[in-house]
PDB file of C-alpha atoms in Angstrom:
ATOM      1  CA  GLN A   1      46.393  91.665 196.926  1.00  0.00           C
ATOM      2  CA  VAL A   2      46.414  93.024 193.395  1.00  0.00           C
ATOM      3  CA  GLN A   3      45.796  96.579 192.289  1.00  0.00           C
ATOM      4  CA  LEU A   4      44.755  97.786 188.846  1.00  0.00           C
ATOM      5  CA  VAL A   5      45.395 101.390 187.868  1.00  0.00           C
ATOM      6  CA  GLU A   6      43.864 102.850 184.710  1.00  0.00           C
ATOM      7  CA  SER A   7      44.993 105.951 182.881  1.00  0.00           C
ATOM      8  CA  GLY A   8      44.394 107.738 179.603  1.00  0.00           C
ATOM      9  CA  GLY A   9      40.750 108.718 179.839  1.00  0.00           C
ATOM     10  CA  GLY A  10      39.561 112.178 178.962  1.00  0.00           C
ATOM     11  CA  LEU A  11      37.471 114.345 176.681  1.00  0.00           C
ATOM     12  CA  VAL A  12      37.737 114.098 172.897  1.00  0.00           C
ATOM     13  CA  GLN A  13      35.683 115.136 169.907  1.00  0.00           C
ATOM     14  CA  ALA A  14      33.879 112.604 167.753  1.00  0.00           C
ATOM     15  CA  GLY A  15      36.322 110.973 165.376  1.00  0.00           C
ATOM     16  CA  GLY A  16      39.230 111.458 167.739  1.00  0.00           C
ATOM     17  CA  SER A  17      41.438 108.950 169.506  1.00  0.00           C
ATOM     18  CA  LEU A  18      42.443 107.946 173.009  1.00  0.00           C
ATOM     19  CA  ARG A  19      44.722 105.282 174.399  1.00  0.00           C
ATOM     20  CA  LEU A  20      43.823 103.700 177.727  1.00  0.00           C
ATOM     21  CA  SER A  21      46.355 101.865 179.861  1.00  0.00           C
ATOM     22  CA  CYS A  22      45.920  99.583 182.851  1.00  0.00           C
ATOM     23  CA  ALA A  23      48.808  98.311 184.948  1.00  0.00           C
ATOM     24  CA  ALA A  24      48.441  95.484 187.446  1.00  0.00           C
ATOM     25  CA  SER A  25      50.693  95.225 190.480  1.00  0.00           C
ATOM     26  CA  GLY A  26      50.918  93.258 193.692  1.00  0.00           C
ATOM     27  CA  SER A  27      50.872  89.561 194.483  1.00  0.00           C
ATOM     28  CA  ILE A  28      50.785  88.226 190.931  1.00  0.00           C
ATOM     29  CA  SER A  29      51.887  84.844 189.738  1.00  0.00           C
ATOM     30  CA  PHE A  30      50.025  84.764 186.441  1.00  0.00           C
ATOM     31  CA  ILE A  31      47.347  86.798 184.696  1.00  0.00           C
ATOM     32  CA  SER A  32      45.289  84.613 182.408  1.00  0.00           C
ATOM     33  CA  ALA A  33      43.246  87.438 180.913  1.00  0.00           C
ATOM     34  CA  MET A  34      42.871  91.200 181.023  1.00  0.00           C
ATOM     35  CA  GLY A  35      40.082  93.242 179.568  1.00  0.00           C
ATOM     36  CA  TRP A  36      38.112  96.431 179.374  1.00  0.00           C
ATOM     37  CA  TYR A  37      34.481  96.927 180.326  1.00  0.00           C
ATOM     38  CA  ARG A  38      32.403 100.079 180.226  1.00  0.00           C
ATOM     39  CA  GLN A  39      29.285 101.421 181.864  1.00  0.00           C
ATOM     40  CA  ALA A  40      27.195 104.339 180.682  1.00  0.00           C
ATOM     41  CA  PRO A  41      24.533 106.010 182.838  1.00  0.00           C
ATOM     42  CA  GLY A  42      21.402 103.891 183.043  1.00  0.00           C
ATOM     43  CA  LYS A  43      23.040 100.905 181.364  1.00  0.00           C
ATOM     44  CA  GLN A  44      24.634  97.703 182.590  1.00  0.00           C
ATOM     45  CA  ARG A  45      28.351  97.190 182.495  1.00  0.00           C
ATOM     46  CA  GLU A  46      29.331  95.586 179.198  1.00  0.00           C
ATOM     47  CA  LEU A  47      32.376  93.904 177.764  1.00  0.00           C
ATOM     48  CA  VAL A  48      34.431  96.036 175.397  1.00  0.00           C
ATOM     49  CA  ALA A  49      37.400  93.776 174.736  1.00  0.00           C
ATOM     50  CA  VAL A  50      39.402  91.028 176.402  1.00  0.00           C
ATOM     51  CA  ILE A  51      42.792  89.490 175.693  1.00  0.00           C
ATOM     52  CA  THR A  52      44.276  86.285 177.089  1.00  0.00           C
ATOM     53  CA  SER A  53      47.887  85.652 178.008  1.00  0.00           C
ATOM     54  CA  GLY A  54      48.235  83.797 174.711  1.00  0.00           C
ATOM     55  CA  GLY A  55      47.036  86.776 172.711  1.00  0.00           C
ATOM     56  CA  SER A  56      43.512  85.658 171.831  1.00  0.00           C
ATOM     57  CA  THR A  57      41.081  88.580 171.679  1.00  0.00           C
ATOM     58  CA  ASN A  58      37.351  89.111 171.842  1.00  0.00           C
ATOM     59  CA  TYR A  59      35.526  92.358 171.034  1.00  0.00           C
ATOM     60  CA  SER A  60      32.071  93.751 171.378  1.00  0.00           C
ATOM     61  CA  ASP A  61      30.463  94.077 167.945  1.00  0.00           C
ATOM     62  CA  SER A  62      29.990  97.790 168.526  1.00  0.00           C
ATOM     63  CA  VAL A  63      33.729  98.479 168.706  1.00  0.00           C
ATOM     64  CA  LYS A  64      35.192  96.069 166.161  1.00  0.00           C
ATOM     65  CA  GLY A  65      37.413  97.854 163.693  1.00  0.00           C
ATOM     66  CA  ARG A  66      37.719 100.960 165.871  1.00  0.00           C
ATOM     67  CA  LEU A  67      39.159  99.765 169.175  1.00  0.00           C
ATOM     68  CA  THR A  68      42.169  97.502 169.571  1.00  0.00           C
ATOM     69  CA  ILE A  69      43.265  95.724 172.734  1.00  0.00           C
ATOM     70  CA  SER A  70      46.869  94.734 173.337  1.00  0.00           C
ATOM     71  CA  ARG A  71      48.917  93.441 176.233  1.00  0.00           C
ATOM     72  CA  ASP A  72      52.439  93.476 177.590  1.00  0.00           C
ATOM     73  CA  ASN A  73      52.620  90.341 179.719  1.00  0.00           C
ATOM     74  CA  ALA A  74      56.018  91.216 181.187  1.00  0.00           C
ATOM     75  CA  LYS A  75      54.673  94.526 182.489  1.00  0.00           C
ATOM     76  CA  HIS A  76      51.238  93.159 183.467  1.00  0.00           C
ATOM     77  CA  THR A  77      49.744  95.961 181.418  1.00  0.00           C
ATOM     78  CA  VAL A  78      46.827  96.073 179.002  1.00  0.00           C
ATOM     79  CA  TYR A  79      46.074  98.831 176.501  1.00  0.00           C
ATOM     80  CA  LEU A  80      43.020  99.923 174.587  1.00  0.00           C
ATOM     81  CA  GLN A  81      43.667 101.996 171.477  1.00  0.00           C
ATOM     82  CA  MET A  82      40.451 103.845 170.712  1.00  0.00           C
ATOM     83  CA  ASN A  83      40.073 105.348 167.231  1.00  0.00           C
ATOM     84  CA  SER A  84      37.143 106.909 165.386  1.00  0.00           C
ATOM     85  CA  LEU A  85      35.408 107.536 168.672  1.00  0.00           C
ATOM     86  CA  LYS A  86      31.674 108.124 168.749  1.00  0.00           C
ATOM     87  CA  PRO A  87      29.476 109.840 171.347  1.00  0.00           C
ATOM     88  CA  GLU A  88      28.026 106.392 172.068  1.00  0.00           C
ATOM     89  CA  ASP A  89      31.443 105.392 173.425  1.00  0.00           C
ATOM     90  CA  THR A  90      31.016 107.795 176.336  1.00  0.00           C
ATOM     91  CA  ALA A  91      31.202 105.774 179.547  1.00  0.00           C
ATOM     92  CA  VAL A  92      33.308 104.898 182.542  1.00  0.00           C
ATOM     93  CA  TYR A  93      35.833 102.321 181.399  1.00  0.00           C
ATOM     94  CA  TYR A  94      36.941  99.653 183.861  1.00  0.00           C
ATOM     95  CA  CYS A  95      39.984  97.447 183.669  1.00  0.00           C
ATOM     96  CA  HIS A  96      39.608  93.800 184.669  1.00  0.00           C
ATOM     97  CA  ALA A  97      42.152  91.071 185.337  1.00  0.00           C
ATOM     98  CA  ARG A  98      41.799  87.390 186.110  1.00  0.00           C
ATOM     99  CA  VAL A  99      44.768  86.608 188.335  1.00  0.00           C
ATOM    100  CA  LEU A 100      46.516  83.615 189.817  1.00  0.00           C
ATOM    101  CA  ASP A 101      48.239  85.222 192.785  1.00  0.00           C
ATOM    102  CA  MET A 102      51.355  84.148 194.661  1.00  0.00           C
ATOM    103  CA  SER A 103      49.225  81.924 196.893  1.00  0.00           C
ATOM    104  CA  PHE A 104      47.855  80.261 193.747  1.00  0.00           C
ATOM    105  CA  ASP A 105      44.356  81.570 194.335  1.00  0.00           C
ATOM    106  CA  ARG A 106      42.320  82.561 191.279  1.00  0.00           C
ATOM    107  CA  ARG A 107      40.643  85.915 191.695  1.00  0.00           C
ATOM    108  CA  ASP A 108      39.104  88.680 189.630  1.00  0.00           C
ATOM    109  CA  TYR A 109      40.199  92.275 190.129  1.00  0.00           C
ATOM    110  CA  TRP A 110      38.781  95.576 188.913  1.00  0.00           C
ATOM    111  CA  GLY A 111      40.218  99.012 188.507  1.00  0.00           C
ATOM    112  CA  GLN A 112      38.535 102.144 189.791  1.00  0.00           C
ATOM    113  CA  GLY A 113      37.421 103.255 186.342  1.00  0.00           C
ATOM    114  CA  THR A 114      38.386 106.096 184.044  1.00  0.00           C
ATOM    115  CA  GLN A 115      35.944 108.458 182.346  1.00  0.00           C
ATOM    116  CA  VAL A 116      35.861 108.688 178.560  1.00  0.00           C
ATOM    117  CA  THR A 117      33.702 111.450 177.124  1.00  0.00           C
ATOM    118  CA  VAL A 118      33.210 111.892 173.377  1.00  0.00           C
ATOM    119  CA  SER A 119      31.572 115.128 172.304  1.00  0.00           C
ATOM    120  CA  SER A 120      29.594 115.586 169.104  1.00  0.00           C
TER     121      SER A 120
END
């Protein structure tokens, strides 16, 4: 079993910054990719950013230049630095990890979500 725990969400004014963190723990052999998704009321969950173990990244067009994903492979932790935040960024942000566990089973895991609210 693998657990993902997010932190860093909160309330900020437009133009402000937040830094989200997500730490994975449990029966982990290898994490091939970690990422952030978000879901606003009435909308489907969407990809924000993803990073592979090799450091390759992929971003949603709506956040390029404002949000930066990074990863500490040794700590099984992924970060999302969020700058120049807009009210449209308001959503529940979910951490995701694609994991090869100690039994060498490939599985996807999700965190419980953390609320980000950007006021105008």
